[in-house]
Amino acid sequence: MSVPPGSVIVPDWLKSPEGKEHLAAILRKNKRKVFGLIERPVLPPQVASDTASYKVFVSGKSGVGKTALVAKLAGLEVPSTHHETIGIQTTVVYWPAKLRESGRAVIFRLQFWDCGEAALRKFDHILPACREKADAILFLFSFTDRSSFDDLPAQISRVVGDAGSLVRIVVGTKFDQFMHADVTERDVAEFQRTWHLPVFRAQSAAGSRQAGRRTPDAGTGLREVAPLLNGLAEHLWHQDQVAAGLIPAPLPSPEETGPC
């Protein structure tokens, strides 16, 4: 199910004075701070916020840009060349946001789990470990690789399995490589009509570096990653509200019952 953008989290809140105070906790000298597994942002007492922790599994074919996407979301250096991820790599991303209904500020602690396709195929325990206690799955495809897009239905079925209630979000990478695109906006629109899943778009590593030289947030990359991080946070918080019985549960979506 897709949650309407801005219905749960206040857009552009990080540009407000209150938002900038929270933003300062994840920045150092206009660059994103790198947090270890047991570290967290430190806020002044007057702006202290609750932390909501989630596990996010990043799924997709080899070469679609899983590691590059996670690096961008964390504010890390994006690899210029592709190397297959060996085993499982975890990365923690902290993202401040303001809830629309309550007006509360919350820091979302997102632990991304990324693993190489070769490791998934070779070791039977890798996929169960990535899915265990996961709150969300990002399904990646590349706009320059038609096969990765066509594989999405099979990938969703294979990865989700009997995992139960999970946030499911699709991310199209290398969106800026128009000259090499094999997937059209019409293809994406048709997929969304069939599967009713949110689809976000991400630039390639090269595109991000070029854009970074022109934008005010060149050192942080926040402008590029904000839509996806806000969207992920919205869907995760909405799922928690449904699980707690605070809002009605949505009707089963096609990815749970199969496309019509």
Short mmCIF file of C-alpha atoms in Angstrom, two decimals, residues 50-207:
data_model
loop_
_atom_site.label_atom_id
_atom_site.label_comp_id
_atom_site.label_asym_id
_atom_site.label_seq_id
_atom_site.Cartn_x
_atom_site.Cartn_y
_atom_site.Cartn_z
CA ASP A 50 12.24 9.99 20.66
CA THR A 51 14.05 7.50 18.44
CA ALA A 52 12.19 4.95 16.31
CA SER A 53 14.37 2.06 15.12
CA TYR A 54 13.75 -0.05 12.03
CA LYS A 55 15.51 -2.71 9.97
CA VAL A 56 15.40 -2.26 6.19
CA PHE A 57 16.48 -4.97 3.75
CA VAL A 58 17.73 -3.74 0.36
CA SER A 59 16.98 -6.25 -2.41
CA GLY A 60 17.83 -6.28 -6.11
CA LYS A 61 19.86 -7.84 -8.89
CA SER A 62 23.62 -7.44 -8.98
CA GLY A 63 24.66 -4.10 -10.45
CA VAL A 64 21.41 -2.16 -9.89
CA GLY A 65 23.12 0.07 -7.31
CA LYS A 66 22.13 -1.27 -3.88
CA THR A 67 25.42 -0.37 -2.19
CA ALA A 68 25.58 3.00 -3.96
CA LEU A 69 22.05 3.87 -2.85
CA VAL A 70 22.74 3.00 0.79
CA ALA A 71 25.95 5.05 0.67
CA LYS A 72 24.02 8.07 -0.62
CA LEU A 73 21.33 7.68 2.04
CA ALA A 74 24.05 7.60 4.71
CA GLY A 75 26.02 10.51 3.27
CA LEU A 76 29.01 8.28 2.51
CA GLU A 77 31.31 8.34 -0.50
CA VAL A 78 29.59 6.57 -3.38
CA PRO A 79 31.80 3.98 -5.11
CA SER A 80 32.70 5.02 -8.66
CA THR A 81 32.86 1.42 -9.88
CA HIS A 82 30.73 -1.62 -9.13
CA HIS A 83 32.04 -4.33 -6.83
CA GLU A 84 29.89 -7.25 -5.70
CA THR A 85 29.09 -6.96 -1.99
CA ILE A 86 30.62 -9.87 -0.07
CA GLY A 87 28.28 -11.27 2.58
CA ILE A 88 26.04 -8.83 4.45
CA GLN A 89 26.82 -5.15 4.93
CA THR A 90 24.85 -3.07 7.47
CA THR A 91 24.67 0.72 7.55
CA VAL A 92 22.87 2.92 10.09
CA VAL A 93 21.16 6.12 8.92
CA TYR A 94 19.56 8.63 11.30
CA TRP A 95 16.83 10.84 9.86
CA PRO A 96 14.90 13.52 11.84
CA ALA A 97 11.27 14.13 10.91
CA LYS A 98 8.17 15.80 12.33
CA LEU A 99 4.89 13.89 12.57
CA ARG A 100 2.00 15.81 11.07
CA GLU A 101 -0.80 14.62 13.38
CA SER A 102 0.93 14.98 16.77
CA GLY A 103 3.50 17.65 15.93
CA ARG A 104 6.19 15.49 17.57
CA ALA A 105 9.74 15.35 16.26
CA VAL A 106 11.10 11.82 15.87
CA ILE A 107 14.54 10.60 14.86
CA PHE A 108 14.23 7.53 12.66
CA ARG A 109 17.07 5.05 13.08
CA LEU A 110 17.20 3.05 9.85
CA GLN A 111 19.53 0.06 9.72
CA PHE A 112 19.98 -0.94 6.08
CA TRP A 113 20.97 -4.53 5.28
CA ASP A 114 22.65 -4.99 1.89
CA CYS A 115 24.06 -8.23 0.51
CA GLY A 116 25.46 -9.39 -2.82
CA GLU A 117 23.40 -11.52 -5.18
CA ALA A 118 26.15 -14.14 -5.35
CA ALA A 119 26.10 -14.56 -1.56
CA LEU A 120 22.30 -14.89 -1.60
CA ARG A 121 22.50 -17.68 -4.16
CA LYS A 122 25.41 -19.48 -2.49
CA PHE A 123 24.35 -19.45 1.15
CA ASP A 124 20.83 -20.46 2.15
CA HIS A 125 20.98 -18.62 5.48
CA ILE A 126 21.60 -15.14 4.01
CA LEU A 127 18.06 -14.32 2.87
CA PRO A 128 16.39 -15.52 6.11
CA ALA A 129 18.92 -13.48 8.12
CA CYS A 130 18.14 -10.34 6.09
CA ARG A 131 14.38 -10.85 6.40
CA GLU A 132 14.41 -11.73 10.10
CA LYS A 133 12.71 -8.96 12.09
CA ALA A 134 12.84 -6.68 9.04
CA ASP A 135 10.34 -3.81 9.02
CA ALA A 136 10.70 -2.86 5.36
CA ILE A 137 12.15 -4.07 2.07
CA LEU A 138 13.43 -1.81 -0.69
CA PHE A 139 13.12 -3.53 -4.08
CA LEU A 140 15.61 -1.98 -6.50
CA PHE A 141 15.67 -1.96 -10.27
CA SER A 142 17.80 0.05 -12.67
CA PHE A 143 16.29 2.30 -15.33
CA THR A 144 19.17 1.16 -17.56
CA ASP A 145 18.52 -2.58 -17.06
CA ARG A 146 15.17 -3.79 -18.36
CA SER A 147 15.66 -7.27 -16.94
CA SER A 148 15.93 -5.88 -13.39
CA PHE A 149 12.53 -4.20 -13.86
CA ASP A 150 10.88 -7.24 -15.41
CA ASP A 151 12.18 -9.32 -12.49
CA LEU A 152 10.38 -7.21 -9.86
CA PRO A 153 7.25 -9.41 -9.49
CA ALA A 154 9.35 -12.56 -9.10
CA GLN A 155 11.73 -10.73 -6.76
CA ILE A 156 8.88 -9.53 -4.55
CA SER A 157 7.41 -13.03 -4.35
CA ARG A 158 10.79 -14.64 -3.69
CA VAL A 159 12.00 -12.19 -1.05
CA VAL A 160 8.79 -11.51 0.86
CA GLY A 161 7.68 -15.15 1.07
CA ASP A 162 5.69 -15.64 4.27
CA ALA A 163 7.33 -12.67 6.02
CA GLY A 164 3.93 -11.17 6.85
CA SER A 165 3.38 -7.42 7.27
CA LEU A 166 6.26 -5.50 5.77
CA VAL A 167 6.63 -2.08 4.18
CA ARG A 168 7.39 -2.64 0.51
CA ILE A 169 8.94 0.18 -1.52
CA VAL A 170 10.36 0.09 -5.04
CA VAL A 171 13.33 2.27 -5.99
CA GLY A 172 14.44 2.89 -9.58
CA THR A 173 18.16 3.70 -9.72
CA LYS A 174 20.17 5.49 -12.43
CA PHE A 175 17.10 7.60 -13.20
CA ASP A 176 19.29 10.39 -14.59
CA GLN A 177 20.81 8.25 -17.37
CA PHE A 178 18.13 9.14 -19.92
CA MET A 179 20.19 8.18 -22.97
CA HIS A 180 20.58 4.61 -21.72
CA ALA A 181 17.12 4.12 -20.20
CA ASP A 182 15.42 0.79 -20.91
CA VAL A 183 12.45 1.45 -18.61
CA THR A 184 9.90 4.16 -19.43
CA GLU A 185 7.62 6.19 -17.18
CA ARG A 186 4.71 4.37 -18.82
CA ASP A 187 6.23 1.07 -17.65
CA VAL A 188 6.53 2.40 -14.10
CA ALA A 189 2.96 3.76 -14.12
CA GLU A 190 1.62 0.39 -15.30
CA PHE A 191 3.57 -1.41 -12.56
CA GLN A 192 2.12 0.93 -9.92
CA ARG A 193 -1.43 0.40 -11.20
CA THR A 194 -0.95 -3.35 -10.94
CA TRP A 195 0.97 -3.65 -7.67
CA HIS A 196 -0.02 -0.47 -5.81
CA LEU A 197 3.49 0.01 -4.44
CA PRO A 198 5.26 3.37 -4.08
CA VAL A 199 8.09 3.91 -6.58
CA PHE A 200 10.93 6.34 -5.84
CA ARG A 201 13.68 7.41 -8.21
CA ALA A 202 17.41 7.78 -7.51
CA GLN A 203 20.26 9.20 -9.55
CA SER A 204 23.37 7.29 -10.47
CA ALA A 205 26.61 7.79 -8.54
CA ALA A 206 28.05 9.97 -11.33
CA GLY A 207 24.87 12.04 -11.55
#
